[in-house]
Structures are given as structure tokens and as C-alpha cells.
mmCIF file of C-alpha atoms in Angstrom:
data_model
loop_
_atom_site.group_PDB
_atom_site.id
_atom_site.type_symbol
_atom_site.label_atom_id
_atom_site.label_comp_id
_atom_site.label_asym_id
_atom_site.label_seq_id
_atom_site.Cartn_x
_atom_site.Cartn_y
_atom_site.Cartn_z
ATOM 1 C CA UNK A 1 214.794 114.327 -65.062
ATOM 2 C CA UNK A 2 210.949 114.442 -64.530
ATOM 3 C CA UNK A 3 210.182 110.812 -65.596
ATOM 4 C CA UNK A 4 213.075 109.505 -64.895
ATOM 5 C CA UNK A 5 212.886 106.800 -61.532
ATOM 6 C CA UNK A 6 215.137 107.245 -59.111
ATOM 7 C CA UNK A 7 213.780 104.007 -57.460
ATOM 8 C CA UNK A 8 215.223 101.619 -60.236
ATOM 9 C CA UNK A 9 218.046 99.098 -59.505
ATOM 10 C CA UNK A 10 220.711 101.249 -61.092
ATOM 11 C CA UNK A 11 220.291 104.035 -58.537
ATOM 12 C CA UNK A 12 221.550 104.086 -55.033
ATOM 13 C CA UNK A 13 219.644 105.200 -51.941
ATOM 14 C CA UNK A 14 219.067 108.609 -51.758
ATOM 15 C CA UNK A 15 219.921 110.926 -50.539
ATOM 16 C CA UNK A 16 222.581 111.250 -53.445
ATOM 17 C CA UNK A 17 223.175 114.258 -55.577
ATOM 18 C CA UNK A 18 222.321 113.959 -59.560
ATOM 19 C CA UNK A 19 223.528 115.560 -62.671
ATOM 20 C CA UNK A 20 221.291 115.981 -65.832
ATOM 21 C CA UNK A 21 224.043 115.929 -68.454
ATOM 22 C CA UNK A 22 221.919 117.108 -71.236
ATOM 23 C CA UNK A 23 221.318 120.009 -69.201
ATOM 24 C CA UNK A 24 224.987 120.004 -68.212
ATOM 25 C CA UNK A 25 226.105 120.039 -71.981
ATOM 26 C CA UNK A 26 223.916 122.714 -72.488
ATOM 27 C CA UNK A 27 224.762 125.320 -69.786
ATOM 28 C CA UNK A 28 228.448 124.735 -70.883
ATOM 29 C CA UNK A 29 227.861 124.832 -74.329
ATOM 30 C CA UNK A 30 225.715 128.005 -73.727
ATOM 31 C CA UNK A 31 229.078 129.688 -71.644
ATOM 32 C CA UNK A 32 231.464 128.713 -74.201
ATOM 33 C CA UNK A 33 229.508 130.670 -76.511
ATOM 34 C CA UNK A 34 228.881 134.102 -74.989
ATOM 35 C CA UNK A 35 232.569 134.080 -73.993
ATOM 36 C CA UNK A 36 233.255 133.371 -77.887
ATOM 37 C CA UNK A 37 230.775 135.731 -79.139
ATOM 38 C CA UNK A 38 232.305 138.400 -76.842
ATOM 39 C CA UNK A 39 235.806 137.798 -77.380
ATOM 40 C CA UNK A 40 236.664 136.851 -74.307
ATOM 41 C CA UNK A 41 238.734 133.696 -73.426
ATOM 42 C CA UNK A 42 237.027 131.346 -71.082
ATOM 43 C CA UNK A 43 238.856 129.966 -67.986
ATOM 44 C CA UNK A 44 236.040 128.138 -66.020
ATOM 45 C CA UNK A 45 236.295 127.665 -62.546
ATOM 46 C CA UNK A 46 236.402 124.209 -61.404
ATOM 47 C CA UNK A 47 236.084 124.309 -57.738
ATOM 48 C CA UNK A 48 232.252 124.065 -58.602
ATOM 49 C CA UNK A 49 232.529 120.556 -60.260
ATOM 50 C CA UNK A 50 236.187 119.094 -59.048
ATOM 51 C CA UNK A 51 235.205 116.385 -61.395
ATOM 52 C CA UNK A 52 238.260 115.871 -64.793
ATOM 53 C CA UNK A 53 235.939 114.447 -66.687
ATOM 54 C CA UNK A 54 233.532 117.926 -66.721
ATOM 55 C CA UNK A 55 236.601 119.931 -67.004
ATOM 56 C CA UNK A 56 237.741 117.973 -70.200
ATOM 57 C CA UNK A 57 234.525 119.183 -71.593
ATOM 58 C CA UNK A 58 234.925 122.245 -70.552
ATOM 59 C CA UNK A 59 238.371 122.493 -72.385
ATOM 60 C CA UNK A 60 236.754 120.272 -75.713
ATOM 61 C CA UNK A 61 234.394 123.486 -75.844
ATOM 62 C CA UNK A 62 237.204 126.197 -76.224
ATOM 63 C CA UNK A 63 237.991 127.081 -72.694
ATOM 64 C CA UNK A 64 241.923 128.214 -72.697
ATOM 65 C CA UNK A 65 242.283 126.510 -69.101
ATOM 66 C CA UNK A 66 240.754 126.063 -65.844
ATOM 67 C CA UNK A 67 240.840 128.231 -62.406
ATOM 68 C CA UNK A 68 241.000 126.219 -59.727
ATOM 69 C CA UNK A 69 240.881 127.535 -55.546
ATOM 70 C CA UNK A 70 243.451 125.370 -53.973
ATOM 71 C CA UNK A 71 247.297 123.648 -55.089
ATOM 72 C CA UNK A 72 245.082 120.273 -53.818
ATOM 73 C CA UNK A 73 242.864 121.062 -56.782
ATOM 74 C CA UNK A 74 245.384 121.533 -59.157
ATOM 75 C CA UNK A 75 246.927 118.330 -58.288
ATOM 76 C CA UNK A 76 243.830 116.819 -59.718
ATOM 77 C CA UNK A 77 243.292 118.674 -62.290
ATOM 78 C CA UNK A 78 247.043 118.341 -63.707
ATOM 79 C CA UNK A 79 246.921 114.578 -62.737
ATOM 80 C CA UNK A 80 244.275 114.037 -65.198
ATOM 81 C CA UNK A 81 245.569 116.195 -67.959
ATOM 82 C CA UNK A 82 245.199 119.366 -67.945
ATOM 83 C CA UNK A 83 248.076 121.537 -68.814
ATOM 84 C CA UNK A 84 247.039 125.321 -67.863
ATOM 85 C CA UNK A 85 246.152 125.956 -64.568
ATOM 86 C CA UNK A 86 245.539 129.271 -62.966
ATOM 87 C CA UNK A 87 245.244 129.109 -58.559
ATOM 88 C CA UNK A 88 243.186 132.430 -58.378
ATOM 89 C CA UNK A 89 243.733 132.377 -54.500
ATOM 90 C CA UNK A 90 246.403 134.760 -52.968
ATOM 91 C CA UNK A 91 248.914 131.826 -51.769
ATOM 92 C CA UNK A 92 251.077 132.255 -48.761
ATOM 93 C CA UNK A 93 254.020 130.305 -49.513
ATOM 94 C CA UNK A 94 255.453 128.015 -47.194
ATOM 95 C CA UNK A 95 258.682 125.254 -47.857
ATOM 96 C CA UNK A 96 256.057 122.263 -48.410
ATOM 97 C CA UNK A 97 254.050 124.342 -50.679
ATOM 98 C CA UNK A 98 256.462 125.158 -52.543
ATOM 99 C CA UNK A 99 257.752 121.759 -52.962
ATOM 100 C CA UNK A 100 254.076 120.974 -54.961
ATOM 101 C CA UNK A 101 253.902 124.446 -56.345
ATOM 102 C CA UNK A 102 257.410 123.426 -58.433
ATOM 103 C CA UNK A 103 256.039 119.677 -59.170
ATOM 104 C CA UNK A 104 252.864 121.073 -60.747
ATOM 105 C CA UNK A 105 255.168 123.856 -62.493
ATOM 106 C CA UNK A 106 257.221 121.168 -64.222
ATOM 107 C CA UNK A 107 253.903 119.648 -65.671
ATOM 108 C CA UNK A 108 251.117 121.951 -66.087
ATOM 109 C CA UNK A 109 251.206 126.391 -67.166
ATOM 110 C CA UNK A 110 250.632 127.669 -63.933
ATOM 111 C CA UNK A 111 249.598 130.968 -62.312
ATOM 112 C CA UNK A 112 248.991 132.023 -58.955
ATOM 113 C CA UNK A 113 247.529 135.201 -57.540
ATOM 114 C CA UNK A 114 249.168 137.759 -55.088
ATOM 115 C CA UNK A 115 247.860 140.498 -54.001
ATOM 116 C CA UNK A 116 250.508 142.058 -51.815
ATOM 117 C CA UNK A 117 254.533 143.408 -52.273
ATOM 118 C CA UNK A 118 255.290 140.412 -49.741
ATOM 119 C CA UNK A 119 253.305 137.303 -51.038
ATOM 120 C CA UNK A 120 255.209 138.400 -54.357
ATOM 121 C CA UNK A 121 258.383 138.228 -52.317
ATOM 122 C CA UNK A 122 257.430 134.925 -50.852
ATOM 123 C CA UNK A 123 256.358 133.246 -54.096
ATOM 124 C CA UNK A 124 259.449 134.475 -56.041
ATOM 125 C CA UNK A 125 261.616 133.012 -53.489
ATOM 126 C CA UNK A 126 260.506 130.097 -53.165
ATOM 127 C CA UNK A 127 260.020 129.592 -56.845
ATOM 128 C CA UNK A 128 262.386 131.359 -58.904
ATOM 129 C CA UNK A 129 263.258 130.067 -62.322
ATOM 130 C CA UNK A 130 260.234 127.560 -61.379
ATOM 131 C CA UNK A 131 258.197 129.075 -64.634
ATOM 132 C CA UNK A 132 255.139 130.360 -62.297
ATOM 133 C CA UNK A 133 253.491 133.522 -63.421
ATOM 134 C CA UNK A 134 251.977 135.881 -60.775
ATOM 135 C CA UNK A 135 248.774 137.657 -61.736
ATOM 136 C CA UNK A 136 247.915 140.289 -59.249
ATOM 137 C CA UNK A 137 244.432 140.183 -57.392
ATOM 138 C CA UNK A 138 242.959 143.582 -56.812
ATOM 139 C CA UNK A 139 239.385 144.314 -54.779
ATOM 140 C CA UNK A 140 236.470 145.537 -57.070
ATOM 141 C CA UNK A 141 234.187 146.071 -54.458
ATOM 142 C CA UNK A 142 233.815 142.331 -52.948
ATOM 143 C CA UNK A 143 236.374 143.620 -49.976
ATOM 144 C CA UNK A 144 237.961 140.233 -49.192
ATOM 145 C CA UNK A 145 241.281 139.820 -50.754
ATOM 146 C CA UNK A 146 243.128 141.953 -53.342
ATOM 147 C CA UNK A 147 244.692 145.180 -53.286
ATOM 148 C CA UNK A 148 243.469 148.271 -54.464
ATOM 149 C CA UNK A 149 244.026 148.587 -58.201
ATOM 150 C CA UNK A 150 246.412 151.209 -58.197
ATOM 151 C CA UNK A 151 248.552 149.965 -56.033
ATOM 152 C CA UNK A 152 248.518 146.693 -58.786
ATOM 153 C CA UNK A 153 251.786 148.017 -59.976
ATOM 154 C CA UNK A 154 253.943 148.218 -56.976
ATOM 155 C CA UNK A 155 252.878 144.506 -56.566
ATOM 156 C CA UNK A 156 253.416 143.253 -60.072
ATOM 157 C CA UNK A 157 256.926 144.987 -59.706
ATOM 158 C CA UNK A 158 257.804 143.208 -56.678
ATOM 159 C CA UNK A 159 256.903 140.100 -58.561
ATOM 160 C CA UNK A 160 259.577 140.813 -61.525
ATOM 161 C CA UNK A 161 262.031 142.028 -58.855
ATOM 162 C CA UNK A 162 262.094 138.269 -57.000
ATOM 163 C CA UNK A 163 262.135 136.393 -60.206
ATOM 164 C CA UNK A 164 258.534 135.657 -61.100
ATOM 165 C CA UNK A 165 256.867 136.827 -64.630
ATOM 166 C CA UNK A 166 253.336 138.609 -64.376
ATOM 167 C CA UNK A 167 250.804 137.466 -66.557
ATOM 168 C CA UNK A 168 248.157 140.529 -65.543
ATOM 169 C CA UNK A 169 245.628 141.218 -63.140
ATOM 170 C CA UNK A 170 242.485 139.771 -61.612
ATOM 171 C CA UNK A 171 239.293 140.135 -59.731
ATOM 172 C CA UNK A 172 236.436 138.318 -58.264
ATOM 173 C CA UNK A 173 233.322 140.368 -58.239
ATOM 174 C CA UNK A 174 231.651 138.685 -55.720
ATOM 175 C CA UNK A 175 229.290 141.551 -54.264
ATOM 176 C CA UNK A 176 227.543 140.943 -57.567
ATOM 177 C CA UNK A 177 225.488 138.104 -55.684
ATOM 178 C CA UNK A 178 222.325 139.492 -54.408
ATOM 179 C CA UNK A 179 219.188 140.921 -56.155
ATOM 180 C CA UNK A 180 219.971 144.134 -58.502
ATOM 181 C CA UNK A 181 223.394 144.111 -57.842
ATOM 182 C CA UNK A 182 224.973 142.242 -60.838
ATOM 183 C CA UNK A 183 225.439 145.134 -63.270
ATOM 184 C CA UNK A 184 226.648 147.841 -60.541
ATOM 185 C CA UNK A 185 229.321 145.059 -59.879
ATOM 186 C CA UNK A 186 230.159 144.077 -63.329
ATOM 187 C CA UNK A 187 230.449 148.452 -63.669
ATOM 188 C CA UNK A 188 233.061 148.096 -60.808
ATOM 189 C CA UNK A 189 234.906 145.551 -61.689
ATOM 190 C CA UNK A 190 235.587 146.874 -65.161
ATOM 191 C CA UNK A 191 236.479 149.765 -63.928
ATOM 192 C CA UNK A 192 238.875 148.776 -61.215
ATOM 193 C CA UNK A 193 240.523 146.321 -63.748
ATOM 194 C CA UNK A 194 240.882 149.522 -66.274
ATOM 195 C CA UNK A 195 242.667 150.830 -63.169
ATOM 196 C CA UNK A 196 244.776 147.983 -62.431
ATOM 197 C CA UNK A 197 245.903 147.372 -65.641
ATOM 198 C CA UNK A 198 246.899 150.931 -66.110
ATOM 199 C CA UNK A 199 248.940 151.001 -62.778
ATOM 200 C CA UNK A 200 251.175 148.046 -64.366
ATOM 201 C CA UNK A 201 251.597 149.895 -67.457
ATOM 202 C CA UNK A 202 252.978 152.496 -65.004
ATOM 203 C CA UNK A 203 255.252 150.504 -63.504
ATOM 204 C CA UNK A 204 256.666 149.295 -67.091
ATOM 205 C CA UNK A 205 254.190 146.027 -67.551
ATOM 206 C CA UNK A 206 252.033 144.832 -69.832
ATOM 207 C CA UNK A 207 248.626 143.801 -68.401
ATOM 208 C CA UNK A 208 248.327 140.968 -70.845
ATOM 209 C CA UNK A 209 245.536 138.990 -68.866
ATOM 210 C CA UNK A 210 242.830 141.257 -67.450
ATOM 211 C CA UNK A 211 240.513 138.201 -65.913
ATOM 212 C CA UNK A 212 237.478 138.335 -64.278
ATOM 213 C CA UNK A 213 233.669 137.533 -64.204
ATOM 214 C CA UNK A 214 231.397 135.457 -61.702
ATOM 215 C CA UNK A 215 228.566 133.172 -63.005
ATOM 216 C CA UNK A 216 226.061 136.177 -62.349
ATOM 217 C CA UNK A 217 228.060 138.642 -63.826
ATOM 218 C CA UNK A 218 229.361 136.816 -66.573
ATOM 219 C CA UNK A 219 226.987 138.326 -69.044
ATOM 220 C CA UNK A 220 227.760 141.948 -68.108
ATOM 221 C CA UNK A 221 231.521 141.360 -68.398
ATOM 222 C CA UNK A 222 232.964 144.939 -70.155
ATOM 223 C CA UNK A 223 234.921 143.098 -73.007
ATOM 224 C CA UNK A 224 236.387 146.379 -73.547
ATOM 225 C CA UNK A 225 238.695 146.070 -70.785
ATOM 226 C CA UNK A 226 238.478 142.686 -70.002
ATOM 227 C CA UNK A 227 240.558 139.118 -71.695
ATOM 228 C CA UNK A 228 239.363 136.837 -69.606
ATOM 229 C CA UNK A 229 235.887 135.409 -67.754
ATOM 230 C CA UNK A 230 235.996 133.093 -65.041
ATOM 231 C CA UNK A 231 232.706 131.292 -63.561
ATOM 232 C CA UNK A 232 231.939 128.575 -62.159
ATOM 233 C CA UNK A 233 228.185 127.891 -60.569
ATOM 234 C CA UNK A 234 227.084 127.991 -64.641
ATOM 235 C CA UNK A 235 227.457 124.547 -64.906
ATOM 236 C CA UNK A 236 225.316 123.064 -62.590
ATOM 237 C CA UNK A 237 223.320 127.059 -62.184
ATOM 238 C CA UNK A 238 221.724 126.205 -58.856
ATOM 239 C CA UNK A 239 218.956 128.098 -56.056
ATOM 240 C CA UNK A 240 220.680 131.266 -55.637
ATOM 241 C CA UNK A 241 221.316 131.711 -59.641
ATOM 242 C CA UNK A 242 217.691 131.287 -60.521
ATOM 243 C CA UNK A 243 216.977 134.109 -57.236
ATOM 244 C CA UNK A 244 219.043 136.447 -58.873
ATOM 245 C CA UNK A 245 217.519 135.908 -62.171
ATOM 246 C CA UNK A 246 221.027 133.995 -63.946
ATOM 247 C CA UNK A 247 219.445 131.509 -64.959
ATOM 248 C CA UNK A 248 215.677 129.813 -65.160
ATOM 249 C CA UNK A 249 214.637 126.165 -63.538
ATOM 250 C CA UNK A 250 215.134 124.448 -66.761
ATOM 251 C CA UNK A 251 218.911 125.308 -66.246
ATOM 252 C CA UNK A 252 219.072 123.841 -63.259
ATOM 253 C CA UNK A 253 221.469 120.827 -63.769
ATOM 254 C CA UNK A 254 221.832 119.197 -60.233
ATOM 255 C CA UNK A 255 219.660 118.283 -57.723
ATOM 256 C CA UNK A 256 219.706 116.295 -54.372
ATOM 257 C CA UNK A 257 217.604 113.396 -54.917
ATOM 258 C CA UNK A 258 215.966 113.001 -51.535
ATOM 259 C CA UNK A 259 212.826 110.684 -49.611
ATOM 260 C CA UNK A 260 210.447 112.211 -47.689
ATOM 261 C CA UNK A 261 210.641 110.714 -44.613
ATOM 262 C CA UNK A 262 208.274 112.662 -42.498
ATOM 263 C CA UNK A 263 205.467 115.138 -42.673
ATOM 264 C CA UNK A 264 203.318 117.571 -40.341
ATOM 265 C CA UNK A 265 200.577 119.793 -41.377
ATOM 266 C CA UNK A 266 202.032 121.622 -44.625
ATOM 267 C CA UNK A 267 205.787 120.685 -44.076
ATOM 268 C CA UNK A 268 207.249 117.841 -45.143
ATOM 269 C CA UNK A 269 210.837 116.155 -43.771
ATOM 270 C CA UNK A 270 213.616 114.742 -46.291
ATOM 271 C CA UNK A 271 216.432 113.077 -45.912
ATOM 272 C CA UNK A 272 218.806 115.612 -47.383
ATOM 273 C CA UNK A 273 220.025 118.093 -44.687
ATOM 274 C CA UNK A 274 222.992 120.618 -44.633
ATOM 275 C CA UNK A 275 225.192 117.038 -45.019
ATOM 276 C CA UNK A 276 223.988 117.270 -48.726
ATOM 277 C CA UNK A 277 223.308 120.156 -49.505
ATOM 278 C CA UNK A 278 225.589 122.552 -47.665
ATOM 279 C CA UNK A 279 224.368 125.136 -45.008
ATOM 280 C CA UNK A 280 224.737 128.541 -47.253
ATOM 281 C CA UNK A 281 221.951 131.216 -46.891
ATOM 282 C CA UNK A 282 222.366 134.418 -47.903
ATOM 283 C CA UNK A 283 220.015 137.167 -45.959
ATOM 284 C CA UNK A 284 218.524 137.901 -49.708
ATOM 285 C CA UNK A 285 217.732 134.397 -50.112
ATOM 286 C CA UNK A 286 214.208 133.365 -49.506
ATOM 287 C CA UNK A 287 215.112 129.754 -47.985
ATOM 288 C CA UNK A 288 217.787 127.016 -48.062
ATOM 289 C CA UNK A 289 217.051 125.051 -50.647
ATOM 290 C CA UNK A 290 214.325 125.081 -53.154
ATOM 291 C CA UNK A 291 212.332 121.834 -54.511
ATOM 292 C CA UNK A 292 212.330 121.161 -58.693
ATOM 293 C CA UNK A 293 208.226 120.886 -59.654
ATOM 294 C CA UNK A 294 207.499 122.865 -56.561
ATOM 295 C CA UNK A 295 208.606 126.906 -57.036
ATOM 296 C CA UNK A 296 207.151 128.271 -54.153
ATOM 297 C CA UNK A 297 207.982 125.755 -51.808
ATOM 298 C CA UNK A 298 210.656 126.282 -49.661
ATOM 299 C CA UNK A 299 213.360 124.894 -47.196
ATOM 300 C CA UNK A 300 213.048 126.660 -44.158
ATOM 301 C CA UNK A 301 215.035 124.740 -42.155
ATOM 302 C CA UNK A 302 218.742 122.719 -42.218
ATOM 303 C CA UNK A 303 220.063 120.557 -40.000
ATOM 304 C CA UNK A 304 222.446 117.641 -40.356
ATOM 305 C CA UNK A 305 220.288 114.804 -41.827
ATOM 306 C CA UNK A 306 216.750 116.567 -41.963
ATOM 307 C CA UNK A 307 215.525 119.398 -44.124
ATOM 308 C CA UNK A 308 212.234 120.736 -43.876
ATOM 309 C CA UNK A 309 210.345 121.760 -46.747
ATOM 310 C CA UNK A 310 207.350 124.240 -46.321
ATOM 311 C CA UNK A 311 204.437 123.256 -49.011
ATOM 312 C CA UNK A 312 202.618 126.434 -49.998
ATOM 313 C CA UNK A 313 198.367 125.969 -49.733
ATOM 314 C CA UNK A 314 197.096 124.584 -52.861
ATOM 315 C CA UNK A 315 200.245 122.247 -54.217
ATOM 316 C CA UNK A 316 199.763 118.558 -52.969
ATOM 317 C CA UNK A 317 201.865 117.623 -49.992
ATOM 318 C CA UNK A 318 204.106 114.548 -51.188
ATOM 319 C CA UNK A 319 203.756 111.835 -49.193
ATOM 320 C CA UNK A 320 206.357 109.543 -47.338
ATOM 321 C CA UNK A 321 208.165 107.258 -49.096
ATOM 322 C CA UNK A 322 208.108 110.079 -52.010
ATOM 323 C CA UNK A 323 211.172 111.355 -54.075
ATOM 324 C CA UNK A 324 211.682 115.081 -54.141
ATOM 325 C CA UNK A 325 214.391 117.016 -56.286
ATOM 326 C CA UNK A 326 215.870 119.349 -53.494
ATOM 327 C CA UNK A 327 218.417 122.418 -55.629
ATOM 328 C CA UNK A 328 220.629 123.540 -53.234
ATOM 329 C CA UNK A 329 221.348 127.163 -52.797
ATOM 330 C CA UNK A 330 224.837 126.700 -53.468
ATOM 331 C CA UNK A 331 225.896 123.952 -55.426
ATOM 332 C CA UNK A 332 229.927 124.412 -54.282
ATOM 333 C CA UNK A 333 229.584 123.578 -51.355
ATOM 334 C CA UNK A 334 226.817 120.899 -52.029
ATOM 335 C CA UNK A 335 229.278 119.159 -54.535
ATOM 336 C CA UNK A 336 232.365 119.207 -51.907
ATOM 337 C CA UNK A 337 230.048 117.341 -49.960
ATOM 338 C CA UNK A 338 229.462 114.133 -52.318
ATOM 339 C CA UNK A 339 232.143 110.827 -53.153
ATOM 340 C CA UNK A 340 230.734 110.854 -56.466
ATOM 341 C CA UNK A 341 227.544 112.777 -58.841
ATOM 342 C CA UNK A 342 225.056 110.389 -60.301
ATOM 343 C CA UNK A 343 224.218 110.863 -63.822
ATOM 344 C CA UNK A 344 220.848 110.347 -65.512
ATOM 345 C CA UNK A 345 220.325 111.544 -69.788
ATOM 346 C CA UNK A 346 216.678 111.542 -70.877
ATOM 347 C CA UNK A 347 215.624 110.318 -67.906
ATOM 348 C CA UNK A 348 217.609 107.184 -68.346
ATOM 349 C CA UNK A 349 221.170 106.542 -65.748
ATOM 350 C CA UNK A 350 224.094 107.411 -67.630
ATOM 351 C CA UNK A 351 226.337 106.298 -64.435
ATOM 352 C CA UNK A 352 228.561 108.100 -62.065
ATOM 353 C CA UNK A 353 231.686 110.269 -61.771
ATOM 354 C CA UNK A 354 233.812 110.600 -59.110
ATOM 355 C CA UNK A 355 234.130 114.059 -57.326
ATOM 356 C CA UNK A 356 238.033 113.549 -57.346
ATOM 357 C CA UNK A 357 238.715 116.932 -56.027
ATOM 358 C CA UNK A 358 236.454 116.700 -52.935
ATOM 359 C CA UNK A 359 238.405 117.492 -50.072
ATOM 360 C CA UNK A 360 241.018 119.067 -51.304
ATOM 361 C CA UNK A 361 241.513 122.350 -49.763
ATOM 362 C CA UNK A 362 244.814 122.985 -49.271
#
């Protein structure tokens, strides 16, 4: 996107977030492969897009189905065609939900996580004979939901026991985000997946999905023990992947196209603030944001309409009425943010798609 001009006719006023679909192609193309190579299916996460038309591509490239967060998502996702859905979120069932969980049932493969005898219990009730397969969430070492893997079997037995069939078991390795820590995690997870899949085999089940993998672990994902991978962030890759070393600034697929609007000294004001590009800073992270052309600049401050940008000495300080490239450090919640993602190819617009899943989180 460096030559392309964001101040032609065709684009609107910033700030606006943009895609670089030949960078976009190539990070999924890129995926697709090292799942492939590996022998591991590939069942993207699309809570980072919420965009059908990236998740068709997705699917056009060999991935078995998407993972989705929310039954809002999976609305969309089954609304515009696709037909194997997996809600890796540990659902409390209520009447209403299950009323949707049984529509999307009767028109899309579904799974949903549990992670506990009574959510399986609850789901089964609600949806017995609905042809909704329970895959059971255990912790790795992220410590937010799951069970402990060998209690997997007790829960996947519960599951049979109210009606439901269980696909396997599932993680989310999510303590592999921060510096060094992407291997130990990927080491966990394998291992408490080994362990989980061996307590259903206890309790008389086959473990026939073992799915997990993050973006940053993706690449260390033991394809000894596990089927499936799940990421996300490698679409768009985004500040926090190129921290932790995932992925390089030429991977970088979406950006905040934002003005400068005000300077003092070495800092310089846009008009992109935590409205755009979400408000997520990890401690390890060395700002909240980072600028594309600029690598040690930083954003060292967010608030609703205003980010400021520290210029290091010796890089030129952009002037008002300049266009930056602002990378957010998490391009989730950046994207949940936006009506729609502006697309440019070789520095040329390529038009717009609609974030139709924005919004939808429950």
C-alpha cells in the first residue's frame, strides 16, 4: 500500500481501516499450506475478519470449516453459506438460545464446546436429537475456561448420557502470547490434549477431533497429537504478531488509515483513537499501536478520537494534513469496531466489504 493515495475520490475520509488483499491472499494462502504440509485440517477462526466473503476464501483454500466465538456469528456465517461451523465458546444454554442453536443445526454441521458435566447437561437438553456435537474444552495453561484434561472424560460422558454426540476435545493456548512463550505453550497444549484425549478413550470415546492452535502457536502445533489448528489474527497478522516475532511488517495486511491532525515537539496527533483501533495493551507490548514506514515509532497514548504517536530522533515528523498507516495491536477488536474494511490491490482500490458480523456477540 506504499504508493497507493488514500486521498483519491474513491476513498472515504479517514480514519477508516484498510485491507491489502494481495497481502491478505498471501497470509491465507501461506496458513493453508503449513496446515497441509503438516497434516493438520484447518478450521480458521473468523471472529478476526466476520467478513463471508474472507471466509469463502478461506474455505476455497482447503479449510474443513470455520470457528466462530458467538451463535450471532454463526448466524452470519451459515446465512452466507457456510455449512460447518464449530462455536469454540463454552455455551450456557438458555430456551432462546436454544431456539437458534436448533435453526442453525437444521442448516449448517455444528459443534459447540462444554467444558463442564452441567453445560453438557444443559446443551443435551435443550437439544437432543438436534444433530449438535459437543467437543469438550480443557485448560492448557491459558486458565480461563476448560476443564482439566483428565477430567475430559467425565464431561464427554455426560454429553452422550443427555443425547449429544462428541466430536473430541479442544484448547485455546492463549498464554502463548507474549515474548518466548510460544513454544512452552504449544509443549502444553500438546500435552494436555494427549491427556484429554486419553481420558475419553477411558471413558469409552473416541477423541476423533483433537483441535487447537493460536496464530502464534500455529507453527509449533505437535501434529502428533493434534487433527486440527485453529487461528485467526493470521489473516490480517497485526502489532502484537510482529512483537512476538509471528510474523514480519510485510505481513501486515490491515492498517488504520489515519490524518495527522496535530503535532508537538516529537509527537504527532491522528485521528484514529481506541474508536478504531481498539484499546488492547498487553504489559509486554511496547505501545498501542505501531505506524507502517515508521518501526520505532510508537503509540503511547489512546483515547477515544486521538492517538498519539511518539516520533523517535532522526525519522521526519509528518506533518498535518499527512496520512499515516496506524497497525493496531490487536486487529479483533480493531475489526469489531468498523461497518465495513476498505480494500486497495497494488496500490489501486479494489472496493469494500462489509464487516457483517460486527456486533454480534451473543
Amino acid at each position: 500500500m506504499d504508493e497507493t493515495n488514500f486521498n483519491a475520490p474513491a476513498f472515504p475520509s479517514t480514519p477508516f481501516l484498510c485491507v491489502d488483499t494481495a497481502i491478505m491472499d498471501r497470509n491465507l494462502a501461506a496458513m493453508a499450506k503449513r496446515a497441509a504440509t503438516a497434516g493438520l485440517s484447518l478450521r480458521p477462526h473468523a471472529k478476526t475478519h466476520k467478513v463471508p466473503e474472507i471466509a469463502r476464501r478461506q474455505l476455497e483454500l482447503g479449510a474443513v470449516g470455520l470457528t466462530v466465538a458467538t451463535l450471532g456469528e454463526a448466524e452470519v456465517f451459515a446465512d452466507a453459506g457456510c455449512t460447518d461451523l464449530f462455536l469454540a465458546y463454552p455455551l450456557w444454554v438458555t430456551a432462546a438460545r436454544a431456539a437458534r442453536i436448533q435453526s442453525l443445526a437444521s442448516r449448517a454441521a455444528l459443534r459447540i464446546g462444554i467444558d463442564s458435566v452441567e453445560a453438557a447437561r444443559e446443551l443435551g437438553q435443550a437439544v437432543a436429537d438436534g444433530g449438535v456435537e459437543a467437543v469438550v474444552e480443557v485448560d492448557s495453561g491459558h486458565h480461563r475456561s476448560g476443564c482439566r484434561p483428565e477430567e475430559a472424560g467425565a464431561v464427554a460422558r455426560a454429553a452422550l448420557d443427555n443425547g449429544l454426540s462428541v466430536a473430541g476435545v479442544f484448547t485455546f493456548p492463549g498464554h502463548g502470547y507474549g515474548p518466548g512463550k510460544r513454544r512452552p505453550a504449544a509443549e502444553e497444549e500438546a500435552a494436555a490434549l494427549a491427556a484429554a484425549a486419553a481420558s475419553l478413550v477411558d471413558a469409552g470415546i473416541a477423541a476423533g477431533t483433537v483441535s487447537g492452535g493460536s496464530t502464534p502457536t500455529a507453527a509449533e502445533a505437535d501434529a502428533g497429537v493434534l487433527t486440527e489448528i485453529r487461528p485467526g489474527v493470521y489473516v490480517f497478522n497485526d502489532a502484537q504478531q510482529v512483537e512476538l516475532g509471528t510474523c514480519g511488517w510485510d505481513d501486515v495486511a490491515l492498517s488504520a488509515v489515519t490524518t495527522v491532525v496535530s503535532s508537538a515537539g516529537r509527537h504527532v496527533i491522528l485521528d484514529a483513537g481506541s474508536k478504531v483501533l481498539g484499546a488492547d495493551q498487553p504489559a509486554w507490548a511496547t505501545g498501542g499501536g505501531r505506524i507502517l514506514g515508521m518501526p520505532e515509532a510508537r503509540i503511547t497514548a489512546l483515547s477515544e478520537h486521538h492517538a498519539t504517536v511518539a516520533i523517535p530522533d532522526g525519522v521526519p515528523l509528518p506533518r498535518r494534513g499527512d496520512i499515516l498507516r496506524a497497525v493496531p495491536n490487536h486487529v479483533c477488536a480493531a475489526v469489531n469496531l468498523a461497518d465495513e474494511l476498505v480494500l486497495v490491490r497494488d496500490g489501486v482500490p479494489a472496493g469494500t466489504w462489509a464487516v457483517a458480523a460486527r456486533g454480534r456477540n451473543s
